[in-house]
Amino acid sequence: MINGEKFLEKPIRWAMIGGGRGSQIGYIHRSAALRDSNFELVAGAFDIDPERGKDFGKKLYVDPDRCYTDYKSLIENEAKRSDGVQAVSIATPNFTHFEIAKAALEAGLHVYCEKPMCFSTDQAEELAQLVKKSGKVMFISYGYCGHQMIEQARQIIARGDIGKVRIINAQFAHGGNSAAVEKKSGAAAWRVDPKKSGPSFVMGDLGTHPLYLIEAICPELKIKRVMCSKQSFVEGRTLEDNAMSIMEYNTGAIAYIWSSSVNAGADFGFTFRIVGEKGSIAWDAEHPNQLAYQIQGQAPSVLQRGAGYLYDEARADDRIGGGHPEGLFEAWSNLYTKFAKAIDKSEKGEKIDFWYPDVNAGVEGVKWVEKCVESADNNGAWINY
């Protein structure tokens, strides 16, 4: 990865749907996708306002004729071109994800989709069937799993370095919505609107991130049942702004996920700790280059990104060598590189022999939110998974 050598004969022709002017997540997508020259941004439907979207696309050096008014015209017109797009990234509000992803897959395009993938398990399974039928790649935007130390954690668990996993304590709990910010911010307003955000706010928006990291790091763990309590602390807010979910797994392990946007004073608050029979590992998204590694009876240590003692699988994600800090853009770039490699293997009819947040991860996230909401709506009852 450090050398930046190319593995594609030519870049993948790529378009963005959403992510226009003022979109923080759109900028991250573009920066990550274009960083290693695996993708070329050739088209887009960047904005709900067509003229603003076209003006924005021109500033990105996209041909004005390929800056479309909406996703439908993008898909229709690009299909007529011999040099039409091969893949799209969806960076629009939650309630649009299903229809756009479905249309893109049906048109034979590879898809990188913001989460949640959709609102219901039925919709999620429909997309999974489309992926299976089309043979196309669908990535779900769980960007934090691209950090090098997540791969190190995965290898520690796989090798049994801390023994059988017993307890997982995770949280994504910030204070950004401790007041009714949605009254002044359109970007905040749709996230707490059930018509646009779905059945959940913080569990879908925040809690699914640690949920997927648990899935990626401990793939042998399968949820048996879930229990959840949720609250809306800010007056007038329909969807929950705080929730605690407890999962029991097939191995006997248990996990706790605290999802909150009213953790006043916390800017971010995304951490996890995985406890095994012999020791524990812990990670903090605000300090992503370190992984705490503690074995019972031994002095605690902190593993550093880029170090020679890391497992080879983790070092494969290294971009600038040890001692230099990496962050969110590197993590997302790693995932877009995997997206490109998966597309390349798919187009060649080869088996995709590496893990990534695929359509099944999207299904799992939607299902988990549904089950948590069901539990919370039934006074925190245990719900079979």
Tab-separated table of C-alpha atoms in Angstrom:
chain	number	residue	atom	x	y	z
A	1	MET	CA	0.000	0.000	0.000
A	2	ILE	CA	2.859	2.387	0.782
A	3	ASN	CA	4.153	2.203	-2.799
A	4	GLY	CA	0.791	3.023	-4.365
A	5	GLU	CA	1.293	0.622	-7.255
A	6	LYS	CA	-1.712	0.194	-9.550
A	7	PHE	CA	-3.514	-3.123	-9.925
A	8	LEU	CA	-6.162	-1.981	-12.424
A	9	GLU	CA	-5.550	-1.563	-16.150
A	10	LYS	CA	-7.477	1.724	-15.990
A	11	PRO	CA	-9.557	3.561	-13.381
A	12	ILE	CA	-13.153	2.559	-12.735
A	13	ARG	CA	-15.646	5.038	-14.179
A	14	TRP	CA	-17.500	6.324	-11.136
A	15	ALA	CA	-20.354	8.654	-10.248
A	16	MET	CA	-21.683	10.197	-7.060
A	17	ILE	CA	-25.352	10.513	-6.177
A	18	GLY	CA	-25.657	13.192	-3.506
A	19	GLY	CA	-22.642	14.520	-1.632
A	20	GLY	CA	-22.826	17.976	-3.224
A	21	ARG	CA	-21.704	21.396	-2.094
A	22	GLY	CA	-21.556	21.637	1.709
A	23	SER	CA	-21.668	17.866	2.223
A	24	GLN	CA	-18.903	16.783	4.564
A	25	ILE	CA	-19.463	13.097	3.804
A	26	GLY	CA	-19.398	13.776	0.048
A	27	TYR	CA	-15.934	15.296	0.319
A	28	ILE	CA	-14.705	12.282	2.297
A	29	HIS	CA	-16.069	9.881	-0.334
A	30	ARG	CA	-14.380	11.754	-3.175
A	31	SER	CA	-11.087	12.153	-1.350
A	32	ALA	CA	-10.974	8.448	-0.530
A	33	ALA	CA	-12.051	7.177	-3.939
A	34	LEU	CA	-9.735	9.406	-5.962
A	35	ARG	CA	-6.698	9.128	-3.717
A	36	ASP	CA	-5.185	5.990	-5.276
A	37	SER	CA	-6.415	6.642	-8.846
A	38	ASN	CA	-8.575	3.505	-8.780
A	39	PHE	CA	-11.650	5.585	-9.636
A	40	GLU	CA	-12.343	8.446	-12.027
A	41	LEU	CA	-15.253	10.773	-11.228
A	42	VAL	CA	-16.992	11.120	-14.601
A	43	ALA	CA	-20.618	11.861	-13.682
A	44	GLY	CA	-22.909	12.807	-10.842
A	45	ALA	CA	-26.333	13.805	-9.567
A	46	PHE	CA	-24.881	15.880	-6.772
A	47	ASP	CA	-27.771	17.976	-5.502
A	48	ILE	CA	-31.558	18.104	-5.229
A	49	ASP	CA	-31.228	21.550	-6.865
A	50	PRO	CA	-30.205	20.739	-10.500
A	51	GLU	CA	-28.487	24.041	-11.256
A	52	ARG	CA	-26.551	24.032	-8.001
A	53	GLY	CA	-25.579	20.417	-8.645
A	54	LYS	CA	-24.363	21.185	-12.169
A	55	ASP	CA	-22.355	24.176	-10.981
A	56	PHE	CA	-20.783	22.058	-8.250
A	57	GLY	CA	-19.950	19.258	-10.699
A	58	LYS	CA	-18.222	21.705	-13.030
A	59	LYS	CA	-16.032	22.806	-10.120
A	60	LEU	CA	-15.007	19.133	-9.793
A	61	TYR	CA	-14.090	19.071	-13.527
A	62	VAL	CA	-17.062	16.838	-14.374
A	63	ASP	CA	-18.486	17.360	-17.880
A	64	PRO	CA	-21.598	19.566	-17.470
A	65	ASP	CA	-23.503	17.186	-19.782
A	66	ARG	CA	-22.867	14.440	-17.229
A	67	CYS	CA	-24.073	16.431	-14.232
A	68	TYR	CA	-27.606	15.117	-13.986
A	69	THR	CA	-30.756	16.408	-12.316
A	70	ASP	CA	-31.431	13.148	-10.444
A	71	TYR	CA	-30.285	9.558	-10.091
A	72	LYS	CA	-32.823	8.239	-12.611
A	73	SER	CA	-31.548	10.415	-15.448
A	74	LEU	CA	-27.958	9.582	-14.464
A	75	ILE	CA	-28.552	5.836	-14.653
A	76	GLU	CA	-30.619	6.081	-17.864
A	77	ASN	CA	-28.243	8.313	-19.793
A	78	GLU	CA	-25.006	6.704	-18.612
A	79	ALA	CA	-26.353	3.314	-19.755
A	80	LYS	CA	-26.497	4.681	-23.321
A	81	ARG	CA	-22.810	5.612	-23.354
A	82	SER	CA	-20.001	3.283	-24.346
A	83	ASP	CA	-17.976	5.006	-21.619
A	84	GLY	CA	-20.820	5.070	-19.071
A	85	VAL	CA	-20.254	4.731	-15.347
A	86	GLN	CA	-19.440	1.347	-13.825
A	87	ALA	CA	-20.018	2.208	-10.167
A	88	VAL	CA	-21.888	4.748	-8.052
A	89	SER	CA	-21.620	5.993	-4.494
A	90	ILE	CA	-24.845	6.933	-2.709
A	91	ALA	CA	-24.454	9.805	-0.233
A	92	THR	CA	-28.057	10.941	0.117
A	93	PRO	CA	-30.461	10.997	3.108
A	94	ASN	CA	-31.459	7.610	4.513
A	95	PHE	CA	-34.944	7.390	3.040
A	96	THR	CA	-33.584	7.416	-0.535
A	97	HIS	CA	-30.982	4.666	-0.186
A	98	PHE	CA	-33.179	1.685	-1.053
A	99	GLU	CA	-34.700	3.025	-4.263
A	100	ILE	CA	-31.378	4.359	-5.568
A	101	ALA	CA	-29.395	1.216	-4.684
A	102	LYS	CA	-32.073	-0.986	-6.243
A	103	ALA	CA	-32.111	1.021	-9.468
A	104	ALA	CA	-28.308	1.019	-9.684
A	105	LEU	CA	-28.016	-2.737	-9.143
A	106	GLU	CA	-30.773	-3.437	-11.662
A	107	ALA	CA	-28.825	-1.312	-14.153
A	108	GLY	CA	-25.729	-3.453	-13.619
A	109	LEU	CA	-23.744	-0.968	-11.550
A	110	HIS	CA	-21.544	-1.610	-8.542
A	111	VAL	CA	-22.712	0.307	-5.459
A	112	TYR	CA	-21.078	1.971	-2.463
A	113	CYS	CA	-23.929	3.005	-0.149
A	114	GLU	CA	-24.123	5.098	2.981
A	115	LYS	CA	-25.773	3.346	5.908
A	116	PRO	CA	-28.379	2.408	6.837
A	117	MET	CA	-28.783	0.566	3.562
A	118	CYS	CA	-32.577	0.858	3.860
A	119	PHE	CA	-35.372	0.890	6.455
A	120	SER	CA	-36.655	-2.705	6.680
A	121	THR	CA	-35.291	-6.233	6.647
A	122	ASP	CA	-37.535	-7.045	3.678
A	123	GLN	CA	-35.934	-4.237	1.676
A	124	ALA	CA	-32.448	-5.267	2.815
A	125	GLU	CA	-32.984	-8.884	1.759
A	126	GLU	CA	-34.333	-7.707	-1.603
A	127	LEU	CA	-31.089	-5.806	-2.191
A	128	ALA	CA	-29.067	-8.850	-1.092
A	129	GLN	CA	-30.895	-10.959	-3.668
A	130	LEU	CA	-30.214	-8.352	-6.345
A	131	VAL	CA	-26.502	-8.421	-5.498
A	132	LYS	CA	-26.501	-12.207	-5.726
A	133	LYS	CA	-28.410	-12.201	-9.016
A	134	SER	CA	-26.364	-9.448	-10.658
A	135	GLY	CA	-22.965	-10.511	-9.412
A	136	LYS	CA	-22.224	-6.868	-8.661
A	137	VAL	CA	-20.405	-5.562	-5.584
A	138	MET	CA	-22.253	-3.619	-2.905
A	139	PHE	CA	-20.244	-1.886	-0.201
A	140	ILE	CA	-21.807	-0.396	2.931
A	141	SER	CA	-20.131	2.722	4.271
A	142	TYR	CA	-18.807	1.543	7.631
A	143	GLY	CA	-15.756	3.739	7.250
A	144	TYR	CA	-14.110	3.067	10.612
A	145	CYS	CA	-13.348	-0.551	9.729
A	146	GLY	CA	-10.713	0.705	7.287
A	147	HIS	CA	-8.357	1.685	10.111
A	148	GLN	CA	-5.240	-0.458	10.301
A	149	MET	CA	-5.689	-1.251	13.998
A	150	ILE	CA	-9.130	-2.761	13.344
A	151	GLU	CA	-7.412	-5.369	11.194
A	152	GLN	CA	-4.866	-5.907	13.975
A	153	ALA	CA	-7.732	-6.442	16.438
A	154	ARG	CA	-9.328	-8.911	14.028
A	155	GLN	CA	-6.095	-10.899	13.797
A	156	ILE	CA	-5.610	-10.884	17.591
A	157	ILE	CA	-9.057	-12.423	18.015
A	158	ALA	CA	-8.591	-14.905	15.154
A	159	ARG	CA	-5.308	-16.160	16.604
A	160	GLY	CA	-6.742	-16.532	20.111
A	161	ASP	CA	-4.221	-14.119	21.634
A	162	ILE	CA	-6.683	-12.993	24.326
A	163	GLY	CA	-8.598	-16.259	24.457
A	164	LYS	CA	-12.300	-16.837	23.890
A	165	VAL	CA	-14.250	-13.576	23.806
A	166	ARG	CA	-16.492	-13.095	26.819
A	167	ILE	CA	-17.573	-9.451	26.989
A	168	ILE	CA	-17.725	-6.535	24.558
A	169	ASN	CA	-18.403	-3.014	25.767
A	170	ALA	CA	-18.858	-0.489	22.957
A	171	GLN	CA	-20.251	2.979	22.568
A	172	PHE	CA	-20.803	5.673	20.006
A	173	ALA	CA	-22.027	8.452	22.261
A	174	HIS	CA	-21.500	12.135	21.498
A	175	GLY	CA	-23.263	15.255	22.731
A	176	GLY	CA	-24.012	16.959	19.446
A	177	ASN	CA	-27.793	16.740	19.819
A	178	SER	CA	-28.051	17.561	23.530
A	179	ALA	CA	-30.211	20.519	22.504
A	180	ALA	CA	-32.851	20.731	19.760
A	181	VAL	CA	-30.320	21.577	17.042
A	182	GLU	CA	-32.738	20.228	14.422
A	183	LYS	CA	-34.791	23.423	14.772
A	184	LYS	CA	-31.962	25.411	13.201
A	185	SER	CA	-30.211	22.846	10.991
A	186	GLY	CA	-31.757	21.070	8.027
A	187	ALA	CA	-28.975	18.484	8.094
A	188	ALA	CA	-29.904	17.648	11.685
A	189	ALA	CA	-33.665	17.836	11.084
A	190	TRP	CA	-33.960	14.924	8.667
A	191	ARG	CA	-32.013	12.635	10.992
A	192	VAL	CA	-34.715	12.889	13.670
A	193	ASP	CA	-37.621	12.652	11.199
A	194	PRO	CA	-38.913	9.050	11.028
A	195	LYS	CA	-40.095	9.596	7.448
A	196	LYS	CA	-36.534	10.366	6.351
A	197	SER	CA	-34.355	8.607	8.924
A	198	GLY	CA	-36.377	5.432	9.430
A	199	PRO	CA	-37.424	3.773	12.703
A	200	SER	CA	-34.364	4.934	14.649
A	201	PHE	CA	-32.054	7.903	15.073
A	202	VAL	CA	-29.002	7.057	17.170
A	203	MET	CA	-29.113	3.274	16.855
A	204	GLY	CA	-29.222	3.467	13.067
A	205	ASP	CA	-26.936	6.478	12.738
A	206	LEU	CA	-24.395	5.631	15.450
A	207	GLY	CA	-24.932	2.188	16.977
A	208	THR	CA	-24.585	0.294	13.716
A	209	HIS	CA	-20.921	1.381	13.519
A	210	PRO	CA	-19.777	-0.525	16.647
A	211	LEU	CA	-22.184	-3.312	15.681
A	212	TYR	CA	-20.304	-3.802	12.408
A	213	LEU	CA	-16.882	-3.531	14.046
A	214	ILE	CA	-17.902	-6.363	16.392
A	215	GLU	CA	-19.021	-8.373	13.360
A	216	ALA	CA	-15.763	-7.676	11.510
A	217	ILE	CA	-13.413	-8.298	14.439
A	218	CYS	CA	-15.301	-11.297	15.890
A	219	PRO	CA	-16.959	-12.956	12.866
A	220	GLU	CA	-17.681	-16.141	14.817
A	221	LEU	CA	-20.118	-14.295	17.084
A	222	LYS	CA	-23.741	-14.612	15.977
A	223	ILE	CA	-26.494	-12.785	17.885
A	224	LYS	CA	-29.040	-15.053	19.602
A	225	ARG	CA	-31.205	-12.407	21.220
A	226	VAL	CA	-31.225	-8.700	21.952
A	227	MET	CA	-32.616	-6.393	24.633
A	228	CYS	CA	-32.880	-2.616	24.317
A	229	SER	CA	-33.946	0.487	26.190
A	230	LYS	CA	-34.307	3.793	24.322
A	231	GLN	CA	-35.223	7.355	25.250
A	232	SER	CA	-35.879	10.751	23.663
A	233	PHE	CA	-34.509	13.234	26.165
A	234	VAL	CA	-34.956	16.393	24.096
A	235	GLU	CA	-38.548	17.589	24.234
A	236	GLY	CA	-40.445	17.190	20.989
A	237	ARG	CA	-37.982	14.736	19.441
A	238	THR	CA	-39.846	11.757	17.952
A	239	LEU	CA	-36.962	9.346	17.481
A	240	GLU	CA	-34.656	8.203	20.260
A	241	ASP	CA	-31.527	10.210	21.092
A	242	ASN	CA	-30.200	7.646	23.584
A	243	ALA	CA	-30.265	3.840	23.697
A	244	MET	CA	-28.605	0.891	25.409
A	245	SER	CA	-28.625	-2.444	23.589
A	246	ILE	CA	-27.508	-5.801	25.011
A	247	MET	CA	-26.720	-8.762	22.770
A	248	GLU	CA	-26.281	-12.410	23.729
A	249	TYR	CA	-24.256	-14.473	21.258
A	250	ASN	CA	-24.144	-18.111	20.205
A	251	THR	CA	-20.811	-18.601	22.025
A	252	GLY	CA	-22.093	-17.310	25.367
A	253	ALA	CA	-20.427	-13.912	24.902
A	254	ILE	CA	-22.339	-10.739	25.691
A	255	ALA	CA	-22.065	-7.237	24.234
A	256	TYR	CA	-23.299	-3.823	25.303
A	257	ILE	CA	-23.698	-0.964	22.829
A	258	TRP	CA	-24.483	2.552	24.064
A	259	SER	CA	-25.772	4.768	21.249
A	260	SER	CA	-26.304	8.412	22.146
A	261	SER	CA	-26.290	11.939	20.757
A	262	VAL	CA	-26.965	13.533	24.157
A	263	ASN	CA	-23.700	12.564	25.877
A	264	ALA	CA	-23.146	16.225	26.743
A	265	GLY	CA	-19.498	17.282	26.670
A	266	ALA	CA	-18.359	14.427	24.418
A	267	ASP	CA	-17.288	15.474	20.932
A	268	PHE	CA	-17.257	11.956	19.482
A	269	GLY	CA	-17.233	9.112	22.009
A	270	PHE	CA	-16.694	6.066	19.770
A	271	THR	CA	-14.811	3.318	21.637
A	272	PHE	CA	-14.850	-0.415	22.238
A	273	ARG	CA	-13.279	-2.899	24.639
A	274	ILE	CA	-13.213	-6.633	23.913
A	275	VAL	CA	-12.558	-8.883	26.908
A	276	GLY	CA	-11.334	-12.446	26.452
A	277	GLU	CA	-10.361	-15.255	28.817
A	278	LYS	CA	-6.716	-14.150	28.959
A	279	GLY	CA	-6.770	-10.434	28.217
A	280	SER	CA	-8.422	-7.480	26.512
A	281	ILE	CA	-8.047	-5.078	23.614
A	282	ALA	CA	-9.482	-1.557	23.408
A	283	TRP	CA	-9.715	1.106	20.702
A	284	ASP	CA	-10.760	4.750	20.603
A	285	ALA	CA	-11.751	6.290	17.247
A	286	GLU	CA	-10.297	9.638	18.337
A	287	HIS	CA	-6.919	7.912	18.744
A	288	PRO	CA	-7.161	5.375	15.903
A	289	ASN	CA	-3.442	4.714	15.544
A	290	GLN	CA	-3.258	2.865	18.872
A	291	LEU	CA	-4.775	-0.366	20.152
A	292	ALA	CA	-4.580	-1.107	23.885
A	293	TYR	CA	-3.430	-4.697	24.470
A	294	GLN	CA	-3.640	-6.031	28.007
A	295	ILE	CA	-2.914	-9.588	29.148
A	296	GLN	CA	-3.911	-10.541	32.684
A	297	GLY	CA	-0.869	-10.518	34.986
A	298	GLN	CA	1.351	-8.646	32.534
A	299	ALA	CA	2.151	-4.985	32.110
A	300	PRO	CA	-0.398	-3.290	29.826
A	301	SER	CA	0.862	-2.223	26.417
A	302	VAL	CA	-0.255	-0.053	23.526
A	303	LEU	CA	0.256	-1.301	19.982
A	304	GLN	CA	1.147	1.396	17.457
A	305	ARG	CA	0.009	1.646	13.855
A	306	GLY	CA	2.760	0.923	11.321
A	307	ALA	CA	4.963	-1.003	13.771
A	308	GLY	CA	6.914	-4.041	12.643
A	309	TYR	CA	5.399	-6.239	15.350
A	310	LEU	CA	1.883	-5.991	13.934
A	311	TYR	CA	0.445	-8.913	12.030
A	312	ASP	CA	1.055	-8.885	8.267
A	313	GLU	CA	-2.652	-8.474	7.507
A	314	ALA	CA	-2.704	-5.225	9.487
A	315	ARG	CA	0.534	-3.909	7.993
A	316	ALA	CA	-0.948	-4.406	4.514
A	317	ASP	CA	-3.206	-1.426	5.268
A	318	ASP	CA	-0.241	0.807	6.147
A	319	ARG	CA	0.139	3.921	4.006
A	320	ILE	CA	2.956	6.042	5.434
A	321	GLY	CA	5.010	3.852	7.770
A	322	GLY	CA	5.305	3.881	11.525
A	323	GLY	CA	5.456	7.058	13.570
A	324	HIS	CA	3.310	9.148	11.245
A	325	PRO	CA	-0.334	9.597	12.240
A	326	GLU	CA	-3.035	8.288	9.938
A	327	GLY	CA	-6.732	9.063	10.190
A	328	LEU	CA	-10.190	8.953	8.643
A	329	PHE	CA	-9.133	9.678	5.069
A	330	GLU	CA	-6.631	6.821	5.096
A	331	ALA	CA	-9.239	4.458	6.528
A	332	TRP	CA	-11.791	5.370	3.873
A	333	SER	CA	-9.126	5.142	1.173
A	334	ASN	CA	-8.362	1.605	2.301
A	335	LEU	CA	-12.043	0.732	1.900
A	336	TYR	CA	-12.311	2.303	-1.550
A	337	THR	CA	-9.233	0.329	-2.566
A	338	LYS	CA	-11.038	-2.821	-1.414
A	339	PHE	CA	-14.101	-1.677	-3.364
A	340	ALA	CA	-11.972	-1.373	-6.499
A	341	LYS	CA	-10.348	-4.768	-5.927
A	342	ALA	CA	-13.752	-6.370	-5.359
A	343	ILE	CA	-15.107	-4.810	-8.572
A	344	ASP	CA	-12.043	-6.009	-10.490
A	345	LYS	CA	-12.442	-9.577	-9.222
A	346	SER	CA	-16.191	-9.481	-9.872
A	347	GLU	CA	-15.714	-8.323	-13.456
A	348	LYS	CA	-13.146	-11.074	-14.039
A	349	GLY	CA	-15.398	-13.738	-12.511
A	350	GLU	CA	-12.924	-14.385	-9.707
A	351	LYS	CA	-13.744	-15.131	-6.069
A	352	ILE	CA	-13.519	-12.164	-3.711
A	353	ASP	CA	-11.197	-13.607	-1.077
A	354	PHE	CA	-11.118	-10.783	1.486
A	355	TRP	CA	-13.571	-9.278	3.969
A	356	TYR	CA	-15.324	-5.967	3.554
A	357	PRO	CA	-18.630	-4.389	4.674
A	358	ASP	CA	-20.820	-6.059	2.053
A	359	VAL	CA	-24.569	-6.175	1.447
A	360	ASN	CA	-24.937	-8.773	4.218
A	361	ALA	CA	-23.460	-6.275	6.668
A	362	GLY	CA	-26.147	-3.881	5.488
A	363	VAL	CA	-28.839	-6.497	6.107
A	364	GLU	CA	-27.475	-7.131	9.590
A	365	GLY	CA	-27.489	-3.445	10.503
A	366	VAL	CA	-31.107	-2.990	9.407
A	367	LYS	CA	-32.201	-6.154	11.207
A	368	TRP	CA	-30.420	-5.126	14.426
A	369	VAL	CA	-32.138	-1.735	14.479
A	370	GLU	CA	-35.527	-3.394	13.915
A	371	LYS	CA	-34.974	-5.868	16.744
A	372	CYS	CA	-33.722	-3.181	19.130
A	373	VAL	CA	-36.743	-0.991	18.412
A	374	GLU	CA	-39.042	-4.005	18.918
A	375	SER	CA	-37.402	-4.743	22.279
A	376	ALA	CA	-37.550	-1.135	23.461
A	377	ASP	CA	-41.198	-0.816	22.406
A	378	ASN	CA	-41.938	-3.903	24.515
A	379	ASN	CA	-40.484	-2.475	27.736
A	380	GLY	CA	-37.006	-3.861	27.120
A	381	ALA	CA	-38.079	-7.474	26.572
A	382	TRP	CA	-35.577	-9.991	25.227
A	383	ILE	CA	-36.205	-10.501	21.497
A	384	ASN	CA	-34.995	-13.617	19.680
A	385	TYR	CA	-32.769	-12.714	16.753
